[in-house]
Structure formats: C-alpha cells, structure tokens
Short mmCIF file of C-alpha atoms and ligand atoms in Angstrom, two decimals:
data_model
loop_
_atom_site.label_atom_id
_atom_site.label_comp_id
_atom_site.label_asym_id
_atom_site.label_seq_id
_atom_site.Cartn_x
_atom_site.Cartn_y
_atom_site.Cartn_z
CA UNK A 18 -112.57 -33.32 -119.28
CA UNK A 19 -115.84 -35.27 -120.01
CA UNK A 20 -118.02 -35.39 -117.33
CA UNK A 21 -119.64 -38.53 -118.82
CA UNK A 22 -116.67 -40.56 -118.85
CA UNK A 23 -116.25 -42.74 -116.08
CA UNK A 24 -112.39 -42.48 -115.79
CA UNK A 25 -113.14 -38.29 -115.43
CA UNK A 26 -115.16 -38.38 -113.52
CA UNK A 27 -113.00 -40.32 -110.79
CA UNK A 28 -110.11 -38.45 -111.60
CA UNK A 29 -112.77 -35.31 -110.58
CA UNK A 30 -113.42 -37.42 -106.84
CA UNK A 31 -109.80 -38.15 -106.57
CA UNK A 32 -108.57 -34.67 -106.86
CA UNK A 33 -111.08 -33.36 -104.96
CA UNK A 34 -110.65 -36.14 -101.99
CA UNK A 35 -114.25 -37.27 -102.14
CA UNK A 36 -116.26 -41.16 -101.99
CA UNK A 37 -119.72 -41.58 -103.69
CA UNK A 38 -122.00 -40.86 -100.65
CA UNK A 39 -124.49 -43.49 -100.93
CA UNK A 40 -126.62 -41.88 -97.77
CA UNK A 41 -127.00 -38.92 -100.72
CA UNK A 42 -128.06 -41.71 -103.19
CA UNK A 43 -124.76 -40.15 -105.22
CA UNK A 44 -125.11 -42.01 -108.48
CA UNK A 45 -124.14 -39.86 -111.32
CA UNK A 46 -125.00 -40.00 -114.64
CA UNK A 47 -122.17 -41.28 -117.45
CA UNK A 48 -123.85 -41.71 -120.79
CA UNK A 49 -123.99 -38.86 -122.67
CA UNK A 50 -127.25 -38.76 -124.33
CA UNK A 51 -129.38 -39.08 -121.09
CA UNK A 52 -128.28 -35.37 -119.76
CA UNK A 53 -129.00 -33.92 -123.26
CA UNK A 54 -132.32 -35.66 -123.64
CA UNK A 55 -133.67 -34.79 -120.13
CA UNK A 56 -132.90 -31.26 -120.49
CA UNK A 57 -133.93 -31.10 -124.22
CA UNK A 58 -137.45 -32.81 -123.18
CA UNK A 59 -137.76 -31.11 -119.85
CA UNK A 60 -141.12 -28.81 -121.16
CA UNK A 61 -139.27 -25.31 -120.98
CA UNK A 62 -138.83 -22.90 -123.05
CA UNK A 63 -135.54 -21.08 -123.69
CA UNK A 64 -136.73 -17.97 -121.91
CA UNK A 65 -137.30 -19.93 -118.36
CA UNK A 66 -135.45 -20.64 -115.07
CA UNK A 67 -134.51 -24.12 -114.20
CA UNK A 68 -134.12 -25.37 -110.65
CA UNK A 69 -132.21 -28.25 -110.52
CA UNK A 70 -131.89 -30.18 -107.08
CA UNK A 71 -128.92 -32.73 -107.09
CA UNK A 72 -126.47 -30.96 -109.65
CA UNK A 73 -123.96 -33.62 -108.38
CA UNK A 74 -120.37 -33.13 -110.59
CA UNK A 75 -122.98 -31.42 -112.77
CA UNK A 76 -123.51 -33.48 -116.13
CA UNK A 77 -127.04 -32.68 -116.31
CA UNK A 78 -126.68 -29.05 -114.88
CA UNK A 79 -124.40 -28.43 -118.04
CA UNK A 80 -126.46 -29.45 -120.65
CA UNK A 81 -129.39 -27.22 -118.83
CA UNK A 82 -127.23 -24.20 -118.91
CA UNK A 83 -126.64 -24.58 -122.36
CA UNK A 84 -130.11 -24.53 -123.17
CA UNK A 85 -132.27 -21.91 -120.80
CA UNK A 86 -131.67 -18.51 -119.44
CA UNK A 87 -130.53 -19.31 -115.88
CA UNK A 88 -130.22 -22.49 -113.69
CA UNK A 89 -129.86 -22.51 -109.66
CA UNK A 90 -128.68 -25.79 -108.59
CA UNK A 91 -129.43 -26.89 -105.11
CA UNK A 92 -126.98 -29.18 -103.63
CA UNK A 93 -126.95 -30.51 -100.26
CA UNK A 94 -123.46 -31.92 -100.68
CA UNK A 95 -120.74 -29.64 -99.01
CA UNK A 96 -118.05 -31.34 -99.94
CA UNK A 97 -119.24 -31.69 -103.72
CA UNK A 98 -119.68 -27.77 -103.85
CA UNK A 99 -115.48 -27.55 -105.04
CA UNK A 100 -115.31 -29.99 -107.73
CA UNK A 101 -118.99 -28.45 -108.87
CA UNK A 102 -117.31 -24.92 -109.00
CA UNK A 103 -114.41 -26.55 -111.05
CA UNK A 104 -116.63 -28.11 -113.76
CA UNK A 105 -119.10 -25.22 -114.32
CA UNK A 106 -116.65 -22.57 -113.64
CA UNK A 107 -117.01 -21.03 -117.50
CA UNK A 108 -120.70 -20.93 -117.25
CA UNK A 109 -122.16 -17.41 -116.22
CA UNK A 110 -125.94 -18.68 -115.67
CA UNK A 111 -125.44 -20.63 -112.86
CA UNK A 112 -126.02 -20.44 -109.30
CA UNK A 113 -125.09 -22.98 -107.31
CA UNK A 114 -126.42 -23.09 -103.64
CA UNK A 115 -125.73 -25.56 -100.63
CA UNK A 116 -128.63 -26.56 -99.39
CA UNK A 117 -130.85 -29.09 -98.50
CA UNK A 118 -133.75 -29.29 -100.56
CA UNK A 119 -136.18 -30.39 -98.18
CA UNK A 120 -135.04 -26.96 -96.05
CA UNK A 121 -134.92 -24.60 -98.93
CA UNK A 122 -138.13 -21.64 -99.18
CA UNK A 123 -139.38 -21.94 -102.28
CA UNK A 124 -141.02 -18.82 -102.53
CA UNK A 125 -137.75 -17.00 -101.61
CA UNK A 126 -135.55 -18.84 -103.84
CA UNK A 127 -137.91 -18.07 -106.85
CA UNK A 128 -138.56 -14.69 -106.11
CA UNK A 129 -134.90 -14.06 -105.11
CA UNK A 130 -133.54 -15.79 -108.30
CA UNK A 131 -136.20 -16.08 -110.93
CA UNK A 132 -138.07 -12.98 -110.59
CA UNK A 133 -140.27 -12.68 -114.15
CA UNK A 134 -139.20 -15.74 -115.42
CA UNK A 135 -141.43 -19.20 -115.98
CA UNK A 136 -139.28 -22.07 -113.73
CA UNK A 137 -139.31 -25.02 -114.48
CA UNK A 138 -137.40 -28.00 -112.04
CA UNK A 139 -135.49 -30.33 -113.32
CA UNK A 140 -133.73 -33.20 -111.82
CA UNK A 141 -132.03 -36.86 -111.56
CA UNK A 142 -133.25 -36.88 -108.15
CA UNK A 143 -131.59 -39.19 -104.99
CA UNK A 144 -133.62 -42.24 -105.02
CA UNK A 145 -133.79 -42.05 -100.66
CA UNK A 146 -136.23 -39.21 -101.04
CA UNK A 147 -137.69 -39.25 -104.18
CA UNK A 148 -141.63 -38.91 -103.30
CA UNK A 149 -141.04 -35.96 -100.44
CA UNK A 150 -139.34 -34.00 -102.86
CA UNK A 151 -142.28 -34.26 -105.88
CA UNK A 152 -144.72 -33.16 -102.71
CA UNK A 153 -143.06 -30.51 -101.52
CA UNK A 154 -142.70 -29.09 -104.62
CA UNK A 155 -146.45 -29.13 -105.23
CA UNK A 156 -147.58 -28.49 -102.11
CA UNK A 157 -145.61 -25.43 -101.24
CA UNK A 158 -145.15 -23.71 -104.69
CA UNK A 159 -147.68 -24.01 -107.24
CA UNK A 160 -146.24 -22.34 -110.53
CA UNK A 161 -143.33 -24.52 -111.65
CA UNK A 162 -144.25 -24.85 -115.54
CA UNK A 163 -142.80 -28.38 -115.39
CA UNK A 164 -141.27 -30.99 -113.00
CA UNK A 165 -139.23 -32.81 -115.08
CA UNK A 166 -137.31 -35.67 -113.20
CA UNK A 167 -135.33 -39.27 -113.21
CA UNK A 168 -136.87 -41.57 -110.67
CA UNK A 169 -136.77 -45.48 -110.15
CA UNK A 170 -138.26 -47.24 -112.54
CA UNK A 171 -141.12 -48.77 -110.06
CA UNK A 172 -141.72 -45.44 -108.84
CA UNK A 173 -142.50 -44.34 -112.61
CA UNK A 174 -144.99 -46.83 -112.95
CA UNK A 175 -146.75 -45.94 -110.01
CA UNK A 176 -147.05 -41.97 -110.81
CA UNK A 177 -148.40 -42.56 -114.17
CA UNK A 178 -150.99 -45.12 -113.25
CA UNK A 179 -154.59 -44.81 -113.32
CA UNK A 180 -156.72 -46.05 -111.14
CA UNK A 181 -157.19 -49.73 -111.05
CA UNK A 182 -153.71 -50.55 -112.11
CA UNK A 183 -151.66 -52.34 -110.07
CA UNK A 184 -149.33 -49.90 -109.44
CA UNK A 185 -152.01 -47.68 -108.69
CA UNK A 186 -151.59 -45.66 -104.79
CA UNK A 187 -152.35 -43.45 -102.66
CA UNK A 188 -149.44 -41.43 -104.05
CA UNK A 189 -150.80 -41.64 -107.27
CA UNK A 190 -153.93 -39.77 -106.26
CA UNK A 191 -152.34 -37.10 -104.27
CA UNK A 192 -150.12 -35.74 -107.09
CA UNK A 193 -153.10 -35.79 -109.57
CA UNK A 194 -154.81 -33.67 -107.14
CA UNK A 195 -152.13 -31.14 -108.28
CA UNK A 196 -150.99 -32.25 -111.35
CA UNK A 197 -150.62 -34.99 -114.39
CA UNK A 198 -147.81 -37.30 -115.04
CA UNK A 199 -146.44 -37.96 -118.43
CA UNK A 200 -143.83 -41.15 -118.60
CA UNK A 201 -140.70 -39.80 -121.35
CA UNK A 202 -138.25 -42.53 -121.16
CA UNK A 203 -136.27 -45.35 -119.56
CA UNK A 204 -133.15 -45.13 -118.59
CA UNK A 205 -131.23 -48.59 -117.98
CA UNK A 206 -128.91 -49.04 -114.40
CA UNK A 207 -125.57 -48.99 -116.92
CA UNK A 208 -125.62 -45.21 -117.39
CA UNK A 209 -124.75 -44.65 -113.53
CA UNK A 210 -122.00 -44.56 -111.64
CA UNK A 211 -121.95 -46.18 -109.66
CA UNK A 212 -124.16 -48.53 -110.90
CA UNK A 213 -127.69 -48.71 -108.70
CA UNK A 214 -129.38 -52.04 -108.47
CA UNK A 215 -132.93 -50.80 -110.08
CA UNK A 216 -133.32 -49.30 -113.42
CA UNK A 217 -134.73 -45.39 -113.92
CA UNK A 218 -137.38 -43.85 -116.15
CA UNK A 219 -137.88 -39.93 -116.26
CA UNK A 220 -141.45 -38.42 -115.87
CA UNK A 221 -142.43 -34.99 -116.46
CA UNK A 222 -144.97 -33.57 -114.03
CA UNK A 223 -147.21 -30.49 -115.38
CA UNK A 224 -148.97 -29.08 -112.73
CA UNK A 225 -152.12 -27.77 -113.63
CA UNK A 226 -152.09 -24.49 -115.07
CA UNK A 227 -155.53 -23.31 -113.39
CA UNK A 228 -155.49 -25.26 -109.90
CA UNK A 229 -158.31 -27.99 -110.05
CA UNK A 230 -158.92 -27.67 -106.83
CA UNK A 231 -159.03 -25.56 -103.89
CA UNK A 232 -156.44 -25.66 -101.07
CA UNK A 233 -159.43 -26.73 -98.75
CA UNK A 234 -160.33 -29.86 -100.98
CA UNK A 235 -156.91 -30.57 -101.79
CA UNK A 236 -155.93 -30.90 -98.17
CA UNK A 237 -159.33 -32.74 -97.49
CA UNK A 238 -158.67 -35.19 -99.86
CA UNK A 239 -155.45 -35.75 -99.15
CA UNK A 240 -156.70 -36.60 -95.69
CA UNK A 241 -159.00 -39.09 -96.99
CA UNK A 242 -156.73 -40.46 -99.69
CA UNK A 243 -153.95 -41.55 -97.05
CA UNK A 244 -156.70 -42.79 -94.53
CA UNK A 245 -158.49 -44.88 -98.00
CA UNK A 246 -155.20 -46.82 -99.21
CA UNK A 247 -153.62 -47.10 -95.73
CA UNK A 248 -155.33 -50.92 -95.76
CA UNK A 249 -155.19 -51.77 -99.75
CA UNK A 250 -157.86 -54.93 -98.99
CA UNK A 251 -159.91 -53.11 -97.08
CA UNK A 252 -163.47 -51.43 -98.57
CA UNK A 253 -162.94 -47.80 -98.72
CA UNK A 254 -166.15 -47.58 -96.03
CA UNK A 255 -163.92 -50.05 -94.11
CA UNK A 256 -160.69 -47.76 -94.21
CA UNK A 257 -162.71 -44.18 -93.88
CA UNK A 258 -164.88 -45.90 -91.03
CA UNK A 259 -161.92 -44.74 -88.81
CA UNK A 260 -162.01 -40.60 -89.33
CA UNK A 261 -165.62 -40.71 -89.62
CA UNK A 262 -166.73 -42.69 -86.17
CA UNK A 263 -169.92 -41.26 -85.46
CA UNK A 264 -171.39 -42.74 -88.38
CA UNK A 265 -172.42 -46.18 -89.21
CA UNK A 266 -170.80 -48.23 -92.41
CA UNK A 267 -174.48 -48.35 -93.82
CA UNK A 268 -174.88 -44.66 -93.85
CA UNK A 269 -170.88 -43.84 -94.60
CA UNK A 270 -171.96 -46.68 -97.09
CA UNK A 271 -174.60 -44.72 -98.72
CA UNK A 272 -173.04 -41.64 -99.03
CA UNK A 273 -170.35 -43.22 -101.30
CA UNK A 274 -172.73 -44.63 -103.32
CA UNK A 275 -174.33 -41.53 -103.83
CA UNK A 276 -171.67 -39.51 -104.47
CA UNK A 277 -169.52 -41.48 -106.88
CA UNK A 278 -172.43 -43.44 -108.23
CA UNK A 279 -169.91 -46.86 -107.23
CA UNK A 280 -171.27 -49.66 -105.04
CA UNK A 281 -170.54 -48.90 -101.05
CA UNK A 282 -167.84 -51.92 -101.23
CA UNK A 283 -166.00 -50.45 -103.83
CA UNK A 284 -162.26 -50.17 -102.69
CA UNK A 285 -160.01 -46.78 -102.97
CA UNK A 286 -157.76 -47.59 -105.60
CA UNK A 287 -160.81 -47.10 -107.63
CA UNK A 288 -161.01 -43.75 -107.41
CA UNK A 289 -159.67 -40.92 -109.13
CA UNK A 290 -158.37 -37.56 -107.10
CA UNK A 291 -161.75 -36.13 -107.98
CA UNK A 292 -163.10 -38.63 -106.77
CA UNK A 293 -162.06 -38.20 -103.46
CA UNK A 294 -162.62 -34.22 -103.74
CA UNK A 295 -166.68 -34.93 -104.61
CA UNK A 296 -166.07 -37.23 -101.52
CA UNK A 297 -164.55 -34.67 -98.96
CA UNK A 298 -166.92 -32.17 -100.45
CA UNK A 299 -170.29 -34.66 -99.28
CA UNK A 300 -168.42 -35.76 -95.56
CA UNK A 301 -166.26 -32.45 -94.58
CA UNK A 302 -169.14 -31.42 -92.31
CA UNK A 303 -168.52 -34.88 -90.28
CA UNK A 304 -164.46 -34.46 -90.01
N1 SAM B 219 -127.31 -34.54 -111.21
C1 SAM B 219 -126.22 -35.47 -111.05
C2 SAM B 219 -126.23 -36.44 -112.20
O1 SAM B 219 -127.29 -36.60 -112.82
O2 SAM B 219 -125.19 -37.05 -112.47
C3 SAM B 219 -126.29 -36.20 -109.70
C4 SAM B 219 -127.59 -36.93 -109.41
S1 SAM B 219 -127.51 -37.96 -107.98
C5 SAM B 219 -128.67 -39.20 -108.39
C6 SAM B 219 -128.42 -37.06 -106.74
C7 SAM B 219 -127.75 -35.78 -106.23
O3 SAM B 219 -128.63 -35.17 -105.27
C8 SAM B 219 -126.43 -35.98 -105.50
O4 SAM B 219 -125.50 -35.01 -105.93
C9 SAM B 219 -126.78 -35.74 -104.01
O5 SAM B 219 -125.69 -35.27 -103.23
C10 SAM B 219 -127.89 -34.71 -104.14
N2 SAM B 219 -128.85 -34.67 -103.00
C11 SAM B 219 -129.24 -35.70 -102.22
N3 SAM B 219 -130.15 -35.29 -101.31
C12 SAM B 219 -130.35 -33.97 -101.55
C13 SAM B 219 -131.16 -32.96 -100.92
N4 SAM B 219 -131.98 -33.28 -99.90
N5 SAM B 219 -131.11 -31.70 -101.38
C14 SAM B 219 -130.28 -31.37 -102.43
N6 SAM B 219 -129.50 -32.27 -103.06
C15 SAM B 219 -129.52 -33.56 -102.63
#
C-alpha cells in the first residue's frame, strides 16, 4: 500500500466507508517527496517530539515517525481514526488522539506526552482554520522549538512579509510579536487529493527562544495591532483614535511621532511588532 498513490489511497476510503470531508478541508497529500521534505526540513532534531494536527490517512505522520523519537497526532476526524490505525499500525511511536485541535490543552498534552523532550509541531494544516491554529499555538504554549506547517499559498506571503509589503497585516504583526517566519517551499495544487483550487507553500515558524516581549506588551499590542489595520486607509491616529477617546488626534498625533520617530499620518502597516510594543508601552496608561 502507498499512501501517496491516488488509487490507495481510495481503495483506503472505500474500505473504510468514508467521503473527503471538505468542512475538514480533507485534502491529502499524494506526491511523495512533499511528506519527506516537510518532515526532513521541519527544524527538529532526532531527539524531539512532534505534534502533528491533521494526520489525515497519515502520509506525512509516517515519514515523521520515521525520523524523531515520538509523534502524537491530533485528529478531529472520528471516522478517519480506523483507516489511520490501519496505516500506522507497525509504528510503535505514535499516538494518535481524537480531538479537536482548537479544544485540545496544550500544556497537558505536552506534559502528558512529551515530558523532557523539545516538541516541535508539524503540520499540512486544513485551510478553514489555518490562522487560529498558528495563534493558539503561540499564544497558549510558548516552547514549541518549531512550527513547521503547509498553508495556502496567499497566506504564506502574508506571514513572511515585512512591513510595507503588500501582503503585509495585522496578522503579520501579531505572530512576530511571538515569533519569525521563514518561507521553505511551494507546493503546487497537483500533489492533493483532491485537488484544492489555490496552490500551498510551507513556512516554518521559530518562536523566539527568549520571549521578546512580555505577556503584558504582547497582549497590549495585540490590542492595538487589530484596532491599527482594522481600516487599512485609515492613519494609524485615525484607527487608534477609537480606544484612546479622551485624547485629541493632535496629541495621540504627537505621541506617535515621538515614539517611533514616523510622521503622525503614518499608517499601521508601517510598523513593525515592536513598533507597536514602544507604542503600548507610551499610551497603556490611557487604555
Ligand atoms: N496530514 C494529511 C496529509 O498531509 O495528507 C491530511 C492533511 S488535510 C489538509 C487536514 C487534516 O486536518 C484532515 O485530516 C482533517 O480532518 C484534519 N482537521 C481539520 N480540522 C481539524 C481540527 N480542528 N483539529 C484536528 N484536526 C483537524
């Protein structure tokens, strides 16, 4: 059985009674370098625990189990949990749980399953809920070594762009209040199955080994990055005006000047997540 060939691979959904769910964004990979080159390139070392989220029919979780110590695979798929079982059922460093991602503790999972080791996540994740996923990962658990993961294509761009791109968002920021974003490689619409409408790229997220920023600052910023790029034409004294009503624009005005050295109409996909930080850190008196 070859995981990566298509006409396995429906023979697997056949046997096993199941459809592609689309609601899951169920496309699975079917080239055979991909899986080996994600998990090769991932950032970990052989020593660490992977979590992967999605395993799927696991093509990817294979080629990860071949590679590092352990791998928990978090699927929220039910009725994929059977043919899983069948296709991993010789490895011995898997553990394969039924959950929703979105619903799983963090800190217990790791603790429970990876106790001493370095974790890294990696992941072809379901397109539907891409972004939520990278945040809660940073926000509630701040050690993973590496988040290694397939995303669309667009969504690539916009993680590893720097302000003043195009592509550049409020997204963008937030992330790089936690961590950087390194673009691997692209991964054409052919090597699903089904085949999506959008091409992929994977991106591997390092958090930052000592935090950058406090928890304070990081959720300060974050407040003022969403409130910033929630009007993209609008001045960034124009879009913080809101939060900050009992001051004028002239004196919100000045304060941005001061602080970032940047003329008071300067607009927030200028700015860098430090940017915003030195920002909370001169208005969090008036929030
Ligand atoms: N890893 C497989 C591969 O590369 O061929 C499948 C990847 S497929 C793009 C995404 C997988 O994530 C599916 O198996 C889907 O059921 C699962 N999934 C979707 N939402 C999820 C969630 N919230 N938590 C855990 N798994 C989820």
């Amino acid at each position: 059985m070859k995981l990566t060939s298509v006409r396995d691979v429906a023979d697997i959904m056949n046997r096993h009674g199941l459809k592609f769910n689309k609601g899951y964004g169920q496309n699975f990979l079917i080239n055979e370098a991909v899986p080996k080159r994600i998990a090769a390139e991932c950032g970990a070392d052989p020593d660490s625990g992977i979590l992967e989220i999605g395993p799927g029919i696991g093509t990817l979780t294979r080629e990860l189990c071949a590679r590092y110590r352990k791998v928990v695979a978090v699927e929220i798929d039910s009725s994929l949990i059977p043919a899983l079982k069948e296709t991993t059922a010789d490895l011995d460093n898997l553990v394969i749980i039924n959950d929703d991602i979105m619903k799983t503790d963090l800190d217990r999972l790791i603790s429970d399953e990876f106790a001493g080791m370095n974790v890294t996540v990696c992941a072809n994740l379901p397109y539907y809920i891409t972004t939520p996923i990278i945040m809660k990962l940073l926000e509630e658990y701040g050690k993973f070594a590496f988040i290694t993961v397939m995303v669309q294509k667009e969504v690539a761009q916009r993680l590893c762009s720097k302000p003043s791109d195009d592509n550049y968002g409020a997204i963008t920021a937030q992330i790089n209040l936690y961590a950087s974003v390194k673009r691997l490689f692209s991964v054409p619409s052919g090597c699903f199955f089904p085949r999506p409408k959008v091409d992929s790229a994977v991106i591997r997220i390092e958090p930052y080994k000592v935090p950058r920023f406090t928890k304070e600052q990081t959720n300060g910023a974050s407040k003022l990055i969403k409130a910033s790029f929630s009007q993209r034409r609008k001045t960034l004294v124009n879009s913080l005006s809101g939060i900050f009503a009992d001051m004028t624009k002239t004196e919100l005005g000045d304060i941005v000047s001061e602080t970032l050295g940047m003329g008071a109409d300067v607009r927030g996909e200028k700015l860098e997540a430090g940017d915003f930080v030195k920002l909370y850190e001169a208005l969090k008196d008036r929030m």
